[in-house]
XYZ file of C-alpha atoms in Angstrom:
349
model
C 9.117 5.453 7.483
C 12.542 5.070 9.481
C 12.069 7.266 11.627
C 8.540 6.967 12.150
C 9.149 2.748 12.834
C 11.946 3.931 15.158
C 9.863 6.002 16.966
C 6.602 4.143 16.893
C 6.277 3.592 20.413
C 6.755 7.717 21.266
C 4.810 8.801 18.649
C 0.462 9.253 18.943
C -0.503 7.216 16.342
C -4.073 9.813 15.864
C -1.906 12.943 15.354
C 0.385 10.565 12.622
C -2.491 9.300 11.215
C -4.813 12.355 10.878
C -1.458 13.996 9.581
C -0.951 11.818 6.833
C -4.713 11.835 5.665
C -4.352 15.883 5.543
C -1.052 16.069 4.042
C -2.439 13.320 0.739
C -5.808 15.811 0.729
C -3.458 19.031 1.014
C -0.984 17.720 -1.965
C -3.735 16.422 -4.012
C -5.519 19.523 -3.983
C -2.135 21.208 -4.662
C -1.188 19.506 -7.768
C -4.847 20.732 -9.434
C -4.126 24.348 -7.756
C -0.674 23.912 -9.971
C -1.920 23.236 -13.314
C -5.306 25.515 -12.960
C -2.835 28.485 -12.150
C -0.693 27.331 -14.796
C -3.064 26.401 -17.322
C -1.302 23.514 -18.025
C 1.785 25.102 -19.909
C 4.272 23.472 -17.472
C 7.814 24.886 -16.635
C 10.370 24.195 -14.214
C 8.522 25.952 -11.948
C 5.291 23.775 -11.988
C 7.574 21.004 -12.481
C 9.634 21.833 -9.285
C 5.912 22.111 -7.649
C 5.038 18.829 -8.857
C 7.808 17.310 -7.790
C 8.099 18.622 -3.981
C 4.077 17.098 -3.724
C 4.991 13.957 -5.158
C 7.698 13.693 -2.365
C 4.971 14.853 0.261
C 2.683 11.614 -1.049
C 5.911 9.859 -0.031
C 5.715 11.299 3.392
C 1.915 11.134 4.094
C 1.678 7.352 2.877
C 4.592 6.692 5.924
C 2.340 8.257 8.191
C -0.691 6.807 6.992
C 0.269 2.950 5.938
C 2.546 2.748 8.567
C 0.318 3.885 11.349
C -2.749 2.333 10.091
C -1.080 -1.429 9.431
C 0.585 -0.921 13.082
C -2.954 -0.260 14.748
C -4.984 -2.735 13.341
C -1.957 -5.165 13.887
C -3.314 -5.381 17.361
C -7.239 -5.714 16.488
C -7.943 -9.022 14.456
C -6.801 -10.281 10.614
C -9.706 -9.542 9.443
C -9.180 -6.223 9.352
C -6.248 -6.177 8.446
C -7.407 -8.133 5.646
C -10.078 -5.416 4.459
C -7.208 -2.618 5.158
C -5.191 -4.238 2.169
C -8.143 -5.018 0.430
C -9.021 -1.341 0.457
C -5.521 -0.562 -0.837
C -5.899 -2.514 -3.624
C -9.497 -1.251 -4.707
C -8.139 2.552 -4.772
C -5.750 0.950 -7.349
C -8.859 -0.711 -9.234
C -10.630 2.592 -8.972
C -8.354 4.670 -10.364
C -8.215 2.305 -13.684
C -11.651 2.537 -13.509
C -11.693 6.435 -13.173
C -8.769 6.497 -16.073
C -10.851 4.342 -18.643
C -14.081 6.680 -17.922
C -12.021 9.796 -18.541
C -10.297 8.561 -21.261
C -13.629 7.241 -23.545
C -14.839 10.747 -22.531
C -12.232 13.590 -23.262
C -9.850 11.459 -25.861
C -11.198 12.782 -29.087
C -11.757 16.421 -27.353
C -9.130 18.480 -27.135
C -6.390 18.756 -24.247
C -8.513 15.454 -23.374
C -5.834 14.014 -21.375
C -5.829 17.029 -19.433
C -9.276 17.007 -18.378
C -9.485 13.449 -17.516
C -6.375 14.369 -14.932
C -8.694 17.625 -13.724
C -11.545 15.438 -13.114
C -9.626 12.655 -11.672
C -7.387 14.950 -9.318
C -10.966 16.605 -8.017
C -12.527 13.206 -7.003
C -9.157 12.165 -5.239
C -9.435 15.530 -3.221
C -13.041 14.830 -1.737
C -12.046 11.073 -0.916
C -9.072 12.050 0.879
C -11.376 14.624 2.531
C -14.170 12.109 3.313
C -11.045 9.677 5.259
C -10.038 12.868 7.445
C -13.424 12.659 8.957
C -14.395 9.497 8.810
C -11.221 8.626 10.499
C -11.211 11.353 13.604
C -14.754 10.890 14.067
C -16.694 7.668 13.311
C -13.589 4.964 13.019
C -13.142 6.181 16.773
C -16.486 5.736 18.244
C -16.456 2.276 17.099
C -17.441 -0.548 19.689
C -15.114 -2.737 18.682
C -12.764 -0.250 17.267
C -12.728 1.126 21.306
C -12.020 -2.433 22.615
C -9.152 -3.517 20.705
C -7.207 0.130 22.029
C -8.307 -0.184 25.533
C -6.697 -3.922 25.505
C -3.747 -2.568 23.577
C -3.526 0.218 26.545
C -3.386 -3.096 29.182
C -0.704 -4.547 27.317
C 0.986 -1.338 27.807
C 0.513 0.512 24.615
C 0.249 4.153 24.762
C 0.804 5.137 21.295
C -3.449 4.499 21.627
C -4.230 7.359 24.085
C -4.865 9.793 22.097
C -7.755 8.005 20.280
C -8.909 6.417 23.525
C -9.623 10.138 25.318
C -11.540 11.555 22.023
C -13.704 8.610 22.118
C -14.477 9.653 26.064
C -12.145 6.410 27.641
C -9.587 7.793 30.266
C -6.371 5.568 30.022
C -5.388 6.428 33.516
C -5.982 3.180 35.276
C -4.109 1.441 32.332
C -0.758 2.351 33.509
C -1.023 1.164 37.081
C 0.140 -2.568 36.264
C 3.813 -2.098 36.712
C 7.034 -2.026 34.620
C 6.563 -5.743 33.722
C 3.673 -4.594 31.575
C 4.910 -2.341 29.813
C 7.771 -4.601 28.932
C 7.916 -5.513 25.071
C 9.995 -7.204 22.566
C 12.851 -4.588 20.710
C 12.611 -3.593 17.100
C 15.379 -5.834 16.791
C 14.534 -8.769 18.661
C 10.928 -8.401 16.806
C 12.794 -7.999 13.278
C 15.202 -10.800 13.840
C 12.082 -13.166 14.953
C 10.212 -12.334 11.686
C 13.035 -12.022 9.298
C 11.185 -14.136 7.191
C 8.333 -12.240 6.720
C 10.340 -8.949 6.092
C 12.305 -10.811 3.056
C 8.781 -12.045 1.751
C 7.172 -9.000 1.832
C 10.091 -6.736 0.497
C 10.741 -8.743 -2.471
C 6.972 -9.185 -3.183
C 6.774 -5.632 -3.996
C 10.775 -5.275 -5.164
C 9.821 -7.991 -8.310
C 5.954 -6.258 -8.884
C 7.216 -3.034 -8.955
C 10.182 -3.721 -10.996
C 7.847 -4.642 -13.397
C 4.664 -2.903 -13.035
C 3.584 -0.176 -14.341
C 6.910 1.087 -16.310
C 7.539 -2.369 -18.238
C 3.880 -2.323 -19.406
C 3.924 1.369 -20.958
C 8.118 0.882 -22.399
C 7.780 -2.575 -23.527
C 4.605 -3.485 -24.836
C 4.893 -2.710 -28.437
C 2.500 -1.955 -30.919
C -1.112 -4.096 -30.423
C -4.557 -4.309 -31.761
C -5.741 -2.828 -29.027
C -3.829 1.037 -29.852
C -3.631 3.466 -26.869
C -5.666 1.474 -25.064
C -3.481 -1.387 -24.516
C -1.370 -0.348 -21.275
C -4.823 0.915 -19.742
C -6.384 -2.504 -20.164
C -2.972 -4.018 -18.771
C -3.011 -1.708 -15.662
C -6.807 -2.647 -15.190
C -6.489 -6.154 -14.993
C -3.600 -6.272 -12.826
C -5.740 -3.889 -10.453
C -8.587 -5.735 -10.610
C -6.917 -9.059 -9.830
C -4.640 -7.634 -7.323
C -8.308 -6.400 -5.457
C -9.943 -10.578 -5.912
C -6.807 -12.328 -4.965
C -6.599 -10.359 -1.757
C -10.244 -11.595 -0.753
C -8.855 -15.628 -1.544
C -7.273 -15.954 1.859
C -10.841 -15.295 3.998
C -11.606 -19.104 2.777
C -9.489 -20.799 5.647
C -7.860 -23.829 3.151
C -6.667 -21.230 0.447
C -4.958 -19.314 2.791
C -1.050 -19.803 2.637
C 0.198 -19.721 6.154
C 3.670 -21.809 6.065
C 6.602 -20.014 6.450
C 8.786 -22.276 4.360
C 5.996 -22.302 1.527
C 5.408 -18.499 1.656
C 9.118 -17.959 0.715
C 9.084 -20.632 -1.991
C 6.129 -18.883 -3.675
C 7.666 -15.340 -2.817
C 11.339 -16.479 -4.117
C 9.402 -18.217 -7.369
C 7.751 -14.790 -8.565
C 11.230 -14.205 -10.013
C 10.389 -16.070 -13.188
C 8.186 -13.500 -13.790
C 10.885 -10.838 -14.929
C 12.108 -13.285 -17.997
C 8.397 -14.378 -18.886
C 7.837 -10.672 -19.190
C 10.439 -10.229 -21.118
C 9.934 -12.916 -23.744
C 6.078 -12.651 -23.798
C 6.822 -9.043 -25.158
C 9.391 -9.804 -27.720
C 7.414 -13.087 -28.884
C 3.981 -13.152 -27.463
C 0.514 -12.509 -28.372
C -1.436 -9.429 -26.538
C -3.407 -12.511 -25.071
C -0.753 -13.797 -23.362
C 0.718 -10.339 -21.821
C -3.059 -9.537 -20.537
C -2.796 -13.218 -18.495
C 0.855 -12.796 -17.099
C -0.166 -9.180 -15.944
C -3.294 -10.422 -14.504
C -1.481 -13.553 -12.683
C 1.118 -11.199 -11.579
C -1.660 -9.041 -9.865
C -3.016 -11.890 -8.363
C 0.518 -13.580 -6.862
C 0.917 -9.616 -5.472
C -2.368 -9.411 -3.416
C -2.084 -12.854 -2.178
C 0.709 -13.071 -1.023
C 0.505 -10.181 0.339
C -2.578 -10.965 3.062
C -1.076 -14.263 3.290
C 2.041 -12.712 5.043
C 0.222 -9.844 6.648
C -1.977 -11.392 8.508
C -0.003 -14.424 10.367
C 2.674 -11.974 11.286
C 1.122 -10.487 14.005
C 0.069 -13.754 16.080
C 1.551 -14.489 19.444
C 2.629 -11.078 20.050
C 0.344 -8.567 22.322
C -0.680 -4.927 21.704
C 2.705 -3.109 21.429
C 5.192 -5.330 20.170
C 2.029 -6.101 16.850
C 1.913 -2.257 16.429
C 6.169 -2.140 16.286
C 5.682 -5.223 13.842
C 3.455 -3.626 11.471
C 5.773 -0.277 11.399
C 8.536 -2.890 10.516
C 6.656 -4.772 7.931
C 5.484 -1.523 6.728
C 9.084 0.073 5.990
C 10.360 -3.394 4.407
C 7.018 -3.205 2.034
C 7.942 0.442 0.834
C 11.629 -0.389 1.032
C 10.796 -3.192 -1.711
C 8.213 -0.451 -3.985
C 11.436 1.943 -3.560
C 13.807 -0.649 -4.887
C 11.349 -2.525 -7.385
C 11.022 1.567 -8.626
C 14.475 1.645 -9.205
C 15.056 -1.335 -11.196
C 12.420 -0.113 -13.098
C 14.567 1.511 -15.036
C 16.437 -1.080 -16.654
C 13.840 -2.486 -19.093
C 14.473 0.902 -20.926
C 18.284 0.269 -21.268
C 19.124 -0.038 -24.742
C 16.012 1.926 -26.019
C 16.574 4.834 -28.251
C 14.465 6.877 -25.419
C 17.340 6.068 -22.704
């Protein structure tokens, strides 16, 4: 995602885009090819396997994320708003796919197994379904075709790819000069929105330091058995996918700078609450604080999101969303990390 914000401005965005979609449908596929061959038995082979596609997710959601946020940076909020809203309901349907599989294979045998089988195969035809419904029919949009050929008068030509396969030639959008095709630097454009990078980055640095590894090390032993951490990651999924439709009503929509980093800066309290709801609370109360802390994620998220872009035309939005983009996986890489420490101290460190 470095290089690929670095470059954003060389790179065609349909190429980066339709190569991220392939490579997630390619390494999905990949890890079910693994196990089938395998029969599940494992090894550091298959585990080598495994881990090499893991690290090509990593790659394809750069392309992907990156390129996507950066495109419809330029269009309107709105759909930027859906974009993230659509991120969040892949995270609600996989806890919905996980509790289906897991009421139907967990008393057979190798149930878990299965459910993954099952679950891997519907993954592969959706991340078929977006390699066509991205080169073909998100092209031929109307509006879809009017945001890019404005974006290619502002001087953007990262759009000319998608422009000439949806029959628009893009060669009487280069004729207005150098002074179009002027934009803002990645630095000027970084430095102006510094704000926004911090909120964003630590949004996901605090969730992901505690979601999902706190809720499956630290949750103890409840009434509701195994299927405790699944409930947990299904209400955080689910509330993360409401909260991120709150911000369409125009008065619930947090767009001050000062108050987005006071409610960013405040989800901090949620590491200690964590802490001492599972060493003194109820299951009750850990269902609520995983649920709120889904819902502080996806709004806050839109809420920063979507003002970022204003004031800015085609080119220097796309470079913004690349930006935003890397400092949102920067904070998923670090909140990863610290991960980790909730299990210091356990007998399974």
């Amino acid at each position: 995602m470095i290089i690929l914000a670095y470059y954003e401005s060389k790179i065609n965005t349909r190429k980066r885009n339709l190569a991220g979609f392939t490579l997630f449908f390619i390494s999905i596929f990949l890890v079910l090819v693994v196990d089938l061959a395998t029969s599940g038995k494992g090894g550091i082979g298959p585990y080598i396997g495994i881990c090499v596609l893991a690290a090509c997710f990593g790659i394809a959601d750069a392309q992907v994320e990156g390129g996507m946020v950066g495109e419809l940076y330029f269009m309107c909020p709105e759909f930027i708003q859906s974009y993230l809203a659509g991120l969040a309901a892949s995270g609600a349907l996989i806890s919905v796919l996980r509790m289906v599989t897991k009421a139907a294979f967990e008393k057979s045998n190798d149930g878990l197994r299965k459910g993954a089988i099952l679950f891997l195969a519907i993954s592969s035809l959706i991340e078929l379904v977006c390699i066509f419904l991205y080169a073909i029919y998100f092209t031929k949009l109307p509006i879809v075709k009017y945001y890019r050929s404005k974006a290619a008068v502002e001087g953007s030509k990262t759009v000319a790819a998608d422009l000439a396969a949806a029959g628009i030639s893009t060669e009487t959008k280069d004729q207005g000069g150098d002074k179009q095709q002027e934009r803002l630097s990645n630095k000027i454009l970084f430095h102006e929105n510094l704000d926004y990078a911090v909120d964003i980055f630590f949004i996901y640095a605090v969730t992901l330091a505690i979601f999902p590894g706190f809720l499956y090390e630290n949750t103890g032993t409840h009434g509701l058995g195994t299927w405790y951490s699944v409930v947990l990651i299904a209400m955080y999924n689910v509330m993360d996918l409401i909260s991120r439709y709150i911000p369409i009503v125009p008065w619930l929509k947090l767009e001050s700078r000062k108050g987005l980093l006071i409610a960013v800066f405040s989800r901090f309290l949620l590491i200690p609450a964590f802490y001492f709801t599972a060493k003194y609370g109820a299951q009750g109360w850990m269902i609520f604080l995983t649920s709120f802390l889904g819902l502080t994620n996806g709004y806050l998220t839109v809420c920063v999101l979507t003002v970022a872009p204003r004031g800015y035309k085609g080119p220097e939005q796309n470079a913004l969303g690349n930006l935003l983009v890397l400092c949102l996986l920067s904070g998923i890489c670090v909140g990863a990390v610290l991960d980790w420490l909730w299990i210091i101290g356990k007998g399974t460190f």
